[in-house]
Amino acid sequence: MKVLIVEDDPLHRSYLHEAVSAALPECDTVIEAENGIAGERLARDHRSAHIVMDLQMANRNGIEAARAIWKERPETRILFWSNYSDEAYVRGVSRIVPDGAAYGYVLKSASDERLKLALRSIFVESQCVIDREVRGLQQKSLSHARSFTDSEYEVLVDIALGLTDRAIARRRNLSLRSVQNRLQHLYDKLEVYQTTAADPDDSRFNLRARAVTVAFLRKLLNYSALERAEAELQDWLREH
Amino acid sequence: MKVLIVEDDPLHRSYLHEAVSAALPECDTVIEAENGIAGERLARDHRSAHIVMDLQMANRNGIEAARAIWKERPETRILFWSNYSDEAYVRGVSRIVPDGAAYGYVLKSASDERLKLALRSIFVESQCVIDREVRGLQQKSLSHARSFTDSEYEVLVDIALGLTDRAIARRRNLSLRSVQNRLQHLYDKLEVYQTTAADPDDSRFNLRARAVTVAFLRKLLNYSALERAEAELQDWLREH
DNA sequence: GTGCGTCCTGCATGAAACCGCAACTCGTTG
DNA sequence: CAACGAGTTGCGGTTTCATGCAGGACGCAC
């Protein structure tokens, strides 16, 4: 068995290397990449079917890389190993997992034991292993109450990118009013209001901007999600 | 000599521990904290005058912790050890360094050698050591051209928080028009325009929101800066 | 089918935001 | 002192946002 490690922090990389060797005696080769681009290339060259991937990397993040890799070979098994359980990451990963693929999501704060178990479960047993904390988010994200529908998340991203209502309408093939409707729902769910409860007369918040801030603070959005969305936006702009 | 290490990642923490022991034979005690709060407490209890501090920590980030520590004992020497050289961090650190304090800013990507040199320079020689990459940012941030004045940065933060022009005016004791003026300057410097160069007729961007996005993408803002700004805002809101 | 809920859409209005024009205040420089 | 530049402020006009009201389309359950 060959395992590819994609991780930009050298300390974490060597820790992973050791963990992989210890957990998987059947693994004879460990390859390392220090960013998403190199990871994609190595995955292609070596046809590696077993990958441990960091999410947050400077050059090209783990979600991008995983998407590209799964596009070529959907049966690839990927264990995401991340510092954070931001909803933005969880959403990002869920969005790209191919049907029936075996994958995992383990936090870096997990114990050695947990990491090794996850490695064996995914790479040997083809089981999905999702950290319980992440799992919680996923389910909250599915359950109807208090969560965001895809369309609400979509407008959230669009206003975060700085698009006008009109531009969003064109991009998503909607009427202006529908876009504004979705924004209403978004504001409701994020619980942003123009005025404070204390003094309903002075409006303090620009809802559109405030919604983005709140989403950031709640980790519905993060830098890497923004980066991805911006890249997609630029593509769309080119096509007009 | 006693050294306090404040760092949330266990791997990095033990790496630092070793580096400190190797670089500073005169150091007899190394204390560790895994977040900003514990760090502050230990700094107070042990009166530690030598601290190595991570910036990005979940519970309370390094800038907050450093500010609190320096407030009590401005002669404390702090070496910031960070993954990133975001302008938001650099600005945040510069803002809180007491006059004449010895401090340092070293990136985690620096070599062992560089880290050890920095440790000795700051803790033994009381020299300031700033990573050259960070230094570049600092100077760009001071040089007039292409950079942001404090007042422009201030409005940037305010719109990022989602305040209305009127609210910003009240908060900063300005007229509405002045706030809008600063916003104009901000938009100019961030090079955000409503329309694309290609087709000046269709306006696509909400300048206010777009400015925030661009600032994020350029790392003028980041999560921790937002978090800090939000806390200050909440304080101000309470006082009205 | 009828009724209900959810989503899309048009029209309309008051409040913000964007921005050009112009006057006024300072501190710096010649 | 006069000239200049940078930053503030007021006025006014146009555009975009936020949001209530209401009519229509679609799917699901009874």
XYZ file of C-alpha atoms (C1' of nucleotides) in Angstrom:
540
model
C 0.000 0.000 0.000
C 1.152 3.501 -0.867
C 0.085 6.503 1.175
C 0.346 10.129 0.090
C 0.562 12.828 2.737
C -0.357 16.371 1.772
C 0.418 18.797 4.568
C 2.296 22.069 4.622
C 3.563 22.089 8.174
C 6.809 20.088 8.412
C 6.211 19.073 12.017
C 2.747 17.804 11.284
C 4.014 16.100 8.186
C 6.573 14.063 10.017
C 4.101 13.280 12.765
C 1.691 11.972 10.150
C 4.428 9.975 8.515
C 5.117 8.223 11.765
C 1.464 7.672 12.525
C 0.878 6.143 9.108
C 3.840 3.808 9.444
C 2.743 2.719 12.890
C -0.928 2.226 12.043
C -0.469 0.591 8.676
C 2.275 -2.047 8.634
C 1.034 -3.062 5.192
C 2.016 0.343 3.891
C 5.343 0.128 2.129
C 5.711 3.622 0.695
C 4.890 7.024 2.101
C 5.054 10.027 -0.199
C 4.862 13.605 1.026
C 3.695 16.816 -0.577
C 3.783 20.225 1.024
C 0.944 21.908 -0.793
C -2.153 21.159 -2.801
C -0.559 21.551 -6.197
C 2.280 19.167 -5.482
C -0.269 16.849 -3.885
C -2.378 16.706 -7.026
C 0.617 16.020 -9.178
C 1.937 13.261 -6.946
C -1.499 11.702 -6.692
C -1.692 11.552 -10.460
C 1.852 10.306 -10.985
C 1.634 7.613 -8.364
C -2.059 6.846 -8.814
C -2.191 6.905 -5.069
C -5.471 5.641 -3.769
C -4.786 6.527 -0.147
C -4.319 10.142 0.818
C -4.103 12.070 4.052
C -4.833 15.709 3.352
C -4.577 18.894 5.345
C -7.282 21.421 4.565
C -5.630 24.742 5.194
C -2.608 25.147 2.974
C -1.161 28.285 1.524
C -0.695 27.404 -2.080
C -3.809 25.462 -2.914
C -6.068 24.278 -0.208
C -7.091 20.729 0.515
C -10.622 21.044 -0.764
C -9.489 22.202 -4.181
C -6.901 19.491 -4.372
C -9.313 16.788 -3.243
C -11.874 17.892 -5.787
C -9.357 17.650 -8.603
C -8.142 14.266 -7.431
C -11.613 12.805 -6.974
C -12.601 14.107 -10.378
C -9.980 11.901 -11.959
C -10.304 8.922 -9.668
C -13.460 8.968 -7.530
C -12.543 5.801 -5.690
C -9.549 7.481 -4.051
C -9.715 7.357 -0.279
C -8.984 10.616 1.424
C -8.627 11.354 5.096
C -8.949 15.052 5.830
C -6.906 16.058 8.814
C -7.650 19.569 9.942
C -7.205 21.961 12.793
C -10.699 23.294 12.557
C -14.257 22.170 12.301
C -15.537 25.391 10.738
C -18.892 24.913 9.118
C -17.345 26.389 5.997
C -14.885 23.505 5.766
C -17.436 20.867 6.583
C -19.754 22.216 3.932
C -16.904 22.463 1.484
C -15.932 18.854 1.987
C -19.471 17.454 1.911
C -20.028 19.259 -1.350
C -17.250 17.442 -3.172
C -17.353 13.891 -1.847
C -18.247 11.543 -4.728
C -21.109 9.103 -4.191
C -20.026 6.105 -2.203
C -16.472 7.268 -1.694
C -14.723 6.320 1.517
C -13.367 9.347 3.281
C -12.724 10.692 6.729
C -12.511 13.915 8.656
C -10.373 13.919 11.768
C -9.343 16.928 13.815
C -5.725 17.528 14.619
C -6.658 17.688 18.257
C -7.670 14.033 18.188
C -5.528 11.520 20.039
C -2.911 9.365 18.335
C -5.176 6.414 18.919
C -8.102 8.016 17.177
C -5.984 9.031 14.200
C -4.613 5.517 13.803
C -8.051 3.968 14.047
C -9.293 6.339 11.405
C -6.386 5.489 9.126
C -7.126 1.768 9.362
C -10.874 2.174 9.023
C -10.670 4.252 5.893
C -7.696 2.770 4.082
C -8.200 -0.875 5.001
C -11.886 -1.240 5.747
C -13.191 1.461 3.386
C -15.282 2.916 6.156
C -16.182 6.567 6.465
C -14.906 8.064 9.700
C -16.132 11.492 10.668
C -15.032 13.159 13.873
C -18.015 13.458 16.164
C -17.626 17.200 16.440
C -17.705 17.532 12.680
C -20.540 15.065 12.473
C -22.535 17.286 14.743
C -22.114 20.172 12.357
C -23.051 18.090 9.364
C -26.267 16.997 10.941
C -27.148 20.422 12.172
C -26.505 21.532 8.658
C -29.014 19.004 7.358
C -31.710 19.281 9.972
C -34.174 21.902 8.941
C -34.381 24.121 11.949
C -31.833 26.879 12.500
C -29.780 25.799 9.554
C -29.185 27.164 6.129
C -30.572 25.877 2.910
C -28.286 25.735 -0.058
C -29.948 28.713 -1.617
C -29.467 30.782 1.490
C -25.866 29.787 1.679
C -25.528 30.741 -1.954
C -26.704 34.315 -1.457
C -24.549 34.547 1.608
C -21.526 33.776 -0.475
C -22.658 36.164 -3.163
C -23.040 39.124 -0.876
C -19.792 38.198 0.815
C -18.177 38.520 -2.585
C -19.616 41.994 -2.835
C -22.130 41.434 -5.613
C -25.154 43.677 -5.985
C -28.638 42.233 -5.848
C -28.905 42.719 -9.568
C -25.678 40.875 -10.261
C -26.741 38.000 -8.039
C -30.026 37.825 -9.891
C -28.221 37.522 -13.206
C -25.743 35.020 -11.890
C -28.318 32.748 -10.318
C -31.027 33.288 -12.913
C -33.504 34.832 -10.562
C -35.534 37.969 -10.403
C -34.321 40.852 -8.329
C -37.116 40.349 -5.872
C -36.289 36.710 -5.329
C -32.747 37.550 -4.474
C -33.995 40.059 -1.955
C -36.344 37.456 -0.564
C -33.536 35.049 0.035
C -31.604 37.805 1.707
C -34.513 38.325 4.057
C -34.427 34.712 5.068
C -30.710 34.883 5.508
C -30.958 37.913 7.759
C -33.617 36.205 9.808
C -31.580 33.098 10.347
C -28.425 34.985 11.153
C -30.461 37.125 13.508
C -29.152 40.391 12.207
C -31.281 43.465 12.613
C -30.693 47.067 11.712
C -31.542 48.363 15.125
C -30.660 47.290 18.592
C -33.426 46.067 20.800
C -32.765 48.906 23.223
C -33.407 51.777 20.869
C -35.393 50.871 17.795
C -34.906 54.347 16.372
C -31.253 54.416 15.535
C -30.270 52.039 12.842
C -26.760 50.897 13.316
C -26.182 48.010 11.037
C -25.933 47.659 7.348
C -27.628 44.297 7.138
C -25.762 43.106 4.105
C -22.363 43.785 5.593
C -23.406 42.684 9.042
C -24.631 39.353 7.778
C -21.239 38.638 6.297
C -19.500 39.555 9.521
C -21.744 37.381 11.614
C -21.256 34.505 9.202
C -17.525 34.914 9.550
C -17.648 35.041 13.303
C -19.779 31.915 13.325
C -17.386 30.269 10.912
C -20.021 29.728 8.309
C -17.521 31.444 6.090
C -13.778 31.463 6.306
C -10.873 32.608 4.256
C -10.595 29.501 2.189
C -14.295 29.456 1.335
C -14.021 33.068 0.241
C -11.004 32.318 -1.863
C -12.770 29.480 -3.597
C -15.884 31.537 -4.178
C -13.838 34.390 -5.579
C -12.167 32.090 -8.067
C -15.547 30.803 -9.222
C -16.807 34.346 -9.510
C -13.902 35.348 -11.710
C -14.621 32.411 -13.984
C -18.214 33.445 -14.249
C -17.291 37.043 -14.935
C -15.112 36.023 -17.833
C -17.963 34.126 -19.443
C -20.322 36.971 -18.652
C 16.069 32.431 33.205
C 12.467 31.317 32.907
C 10.717 31.065 29.571
C 6.973 30.827 29.011
C 5.681 29.198 25.857
C 2.139 29.981 24.748
C 1.110 27.822 21.819
C -1.951 25.697 21.211
C -0.534 23.065 18.902
C 1.124 20.291 20.954
C 3.634 19.455 18.240
C 4.727 23.030 17.866
C 4.820 23.401 21.606
C 7.245 20.586 22.114
C 9.322 21.749 19.171
C 9.553 25.184 20.778
C 10.417 23.654 24.106
C 13.368 21.885 22.550
C 14.466 24.926 20.596
C 14.412 27.059 23.711
C 16.423 24.545 25.701
C 18.972 24.255 22.930
C 19.331 27.954 22.242
C 19.318 29.151 25.823
C 21.436 27.012 28.139
C 20.966 29.688 30.801
C 17.270 28.942 30.813
C 16.446 26.695 33.754
C 12.672 26.548 33.565
C 10.275 26.277 30.664
C 6.580 26.734 31.305
C 3.899 25.943 28.765
C 0.415 27.266 28.180
C -1.958 26.090 25.508
C -4.017 29.202 25.022
C -3.985 32.929 25.620
C -5.928 32.845 28.856
C -3.687 30.298 30.509
C -0.735 32.205 29.111
C -1.794 35.439 30.782
C -2.326 33.718 34.074
C 1.013 31.950 34.019
C 2.794 35.132 32.993
C 1.308 36.894 35.978
C 1.927 34.073 38.468
C 5.495 33.489 37.406
C 6.282 37.097 36.513
C 7.862 35.660 33.424
C 9.804 38.240 31.497
C 10.490 35.988 28.521
C 7.633 34.716 26.429
C 7.270 32.936 23.129
C 3.763 33.443 21.839
C 1.743 31.981 19.019
C -0.662 34.429 17.415
C -3.502 32.261 16.237
C -5.063 30.420 19.148
C -8.616 29.340 19.598
C -9.393 30.528 23.058
C -7.786 33.919 23.201
C -5.377 34.978 20.554
C -1.793 36.030 21.027
C -2.360 39.709 20.402
C -4.960 39.964 23.132
C -2.806 38.053 25.539
C 0.294 40.097 24.745
C -1.606 43.322 25.212
C -2.787 42.270 28.643
C 0.671 41.114 29.661
C 2.436 44.227 28.424
C -0.124 46.367 30.159
C 0.978 44.953 33.481
C 4.689 44.652 32.750
C 5.797 46.581 29.667
C 9.371 45.385 29.958
C 8.343 41.796 29.210
C 10.076 40.385 26.150
C 7.832 38.610 23.729
C 8.720 36.667 20.650
C 5.738 36.191 18.364
C 5.953 32.976 16.429
C 3.343 32.753 13.748
C 2.389 30.843 10.667
C 1.350 33.932 8.781
C 2.519 37.367 7.944
C -0.953 38.786 7.274
C -0.964 42.536 7.326
C -3.750 42.273 9.857
C -1.454 40.518 12.314
C 1.470 42.800 11.679
C -0.711 45.834 12.209
C -2.200 44.266 15.301
C 1.194 43.617 16.841
C 2.670 47.013 15.963
C -0.302 48.642 17.573
C 0.330 47.134 20.994
C 4.110 47.117 21.385
C 5.052 49.409 24.302
C 7.696 52.060 23.657
C 11.175 50.641 23.779
C 10.067 47.072 24.414
C 12.174 44.270 23.012
C 10.099 41.942 20.924
C 10.326 39.748 17.876
C 8.244 38.355 15.053
C 9.409 35.122 13.488
C 7.521 32.983 11.031
C 7.048 29.306 11.682
C 8.545 28.600 8.301
C 11.879 30.010 9.482
C 14.782 27.602 9.955
C 15.773 26.212 13.352
C 18.840 28.379 13.151
C 16.873 31.561 12.628
C 14.534 30.764 15.489
C 17.401 30.125 17.868
C 19.170 33.306 16.848
C 15.994 35.243 17.434
C 15.556 33.683 20.858
C 19.047 34.712 21.911
C 18.836 38.182 20.413
C 15.598 39.045 22.123
C 15.917 37.301 25.460
C 19.608 37.814 26.053
C 20.550 40.876 24.034
C 17.225 42.700 24.220
C 17.255 43.255 20.497
C 14.183 43.470 18.318
C 14.125 40.788 15.656
C 11.568 41.076 12.910
C 11.358 38.547 10.141
C 12.311 40.232 6.902
C 9.041 39.290 5.250
C 7.131 40.893 8.083
C 9.468 43.847 8.070
C 8.605 44.414 4.435
C 4.946 44.656 5.315
C 5.601 47.033 8.178
C 7.494 49.398 5.968
C 5.015 49.234 3.160
C 2.449 49.993 5.786
C 4.360 53.120 6.776
C 5.430 54.381 3.379
C 2.820 56.703 2.061
C 2.101 55.343 -1.361
C -0.316 52.461 -1.841
C -0.792 51.989 1.844
C -3.549 52.735 4.265
C -3.684 55.495 6.772
C -4.991 54.705 10.195
C -8.231 56.471 9.481
C -8.790 54.472 6.335
C -8.064 51.284 8.177
C -10.517 52.366 10.816
C -13.419 52.766 8.401
C -12.465 49.516 6.797
C -12.884 47.763 10.102
C -16.118 49.606 10.756
C -17.762 48.606 7.523
C -16.441 45.099 7.968
C -18.312 45.023 11.259
C -21.442 45.978 9.369
C -21.951 49.478 10.731
C -23.919 52.059 8.787
C -22.301 55.321 7.738
C -24.328 57.071 10.376
C -23.213 54.707 13.115
C -19.585 55.098 12.091
C -19.986 58.858 12.195
C -21.281 58.674 15.743
C -18.661 56.228 16.849
C -15.748 58.169 15.421
C -17.160 61.610 16.065
C -17.343 62.642 12.470
C -19.929 63.987 10.117
C -21.691 61.644 7.790
C -19.952 63.186 4.804
C -16.511 62.658 6.281
C -17.176 59.029 6.802
C -18.228 58.749 3.188
C -15.130 60.606 2.158
C -12.920 58.149 3.919
C -14.825 55.380 2.300
C -14.105 56.922 -1.083
C -10.416 56.902 -0.339
C -10.630 53.367 0.855
C -12.375 52.248 -2.316
C -9.749 53.997 -4.401
C -6.884 52.335 -2.640
C -8.465 48.923 -2.692
C -9.246 49.486 -6.350
C -12.826 48.431 -6.096
C -15.268 49.805 -8.627
C -18.913 49.179 -9.176
C -18.487 48.305 -12.793
C -16.025 46.145 -14.606
C -13.675 47.799 -17.040
C -15.155 45.755 -19.864
C -18.717 46.955 -19.589
C -19.127 50.224 -17.720
C -22.891 49.944 -17.946
C -23.713 47.092 -15.635
C -22.870 47.668 -12.057
C -21.919 44.474 -10.375
C -20.378 45.290 -7.099
C -21.672 46.661 -3.881
C -18.649 48.729 -3.048
C -19.003 48.457 0.683
C -19.207 44.698 0.691
C -16.647 44.315 -2.052
C -14.121 46.378 -0.169
C -14.363 44.055 2.787
C -13.914 41.004 0.588
C -10.894 42.425 -1.150
C -9.384 43.383 2.181
C -9.875 39.821 3.357
C -8.364 38.342 0.257
C -5.395 40.653 0.614
C -5.132 39.728 4.281
C -5.580 43.261 5.451
C -8.262 41.720 7.590
C -8.470 38.273 9.020
C -10.587 36.369 11.448
C -8.696 37.385 14.520
C -8.749 41.077 13.609
C -12.507 40.825 13.086
C -12.946 39.080 16.381
C -11.025 41.764 18.214
C -12.894 44.557 16.451
C -16.221 42.931 17.252
C -15.350 42.781 20.932
C -14.450 46.474 20.928
C -17.656 47.262 19.121
C -19.719 45.428 21.705
C -18.026 47.411 24.445
C -18.801 50.639 22.668
C -22.401 49.611 22.092
C -22.904 49.011 25.777
C -21.689 52.513 26.632
C -23.724 53.899 23.785
C -59.677 17.673 -6.395
C -58.930 21.027 -2.404
C -56.031 23.028 0.781
C -51.553 24.191 2.612
C -46.840 25.396 2.461
C -42.894 26.982 -0.013
C -40.768 29.575 -3.417
C -40.737 33.017 -7.210
C -42.149 37.474 -8.979
C -43.902 42.519 -9.704
C -44.940 47.000 -7.767
C -44.034 50.510 -4.464
C -41.850 53.334 -0.777
C -38.650 55.161 2.615
C -33.957 54.782 4.071
C -28.931 54.164 2.949
C -25.211 54.512 0.143
C -22.437 56.653 -3.589
C -20.427 60.730 -5.313
C -19.646 65.493 -7.581
C -19.286 70.381 -6.268
C -17.762 73.820 -3.177
C -16.541 76.164 1.102
C -13.775 76.069 5.387
C -9.968 74.736 8.765
C -5.266 73.503 9.713
C -0.441 72.695 9.436
C 3.491 72.995 6.376
C 6.459 75.324 3.129
C 8.465 79.044 0.493
C 2.151 86.381 4.929
C 0.635 83.716 0.869
C 0.255 79.385 -1.252
C -0.528 74.689 -1.037
C -2.234 70.151 0.393
C -4.815 67.200 3.257
C -8.841 66.455 5.854
C -13.836 68.010 7.211
C -18.313 69.417 6.339
C -22.802 70.716 3.895
C -25.964 70.284 -0.169
C -28.165 67.778 -3.741
C -29.016 64.159 -6.998
C -29.028 59.290 -8.483
C -28.823 54.499 -7.444
C -29.241 50.559 -4.601
C -31.245 48.269 -0.471
C -34.707 46.627 2.662
C -39.256 45.342 3.073
C -44.566 45.214 3.033
C -48.369 43.696 0.039
C -50.207 40.599 -3.248
C -50.677 37.449 -7.080
C -48.937 33.074 -9.297
C -46.454 28.292 -9.759
C -45.323 23.926 -7.890
C -45.455 19.943 -4.895
C -47.473 17.204 -1.152
C -51.051 15.469 1.890
C -55.799 14.577 2.927
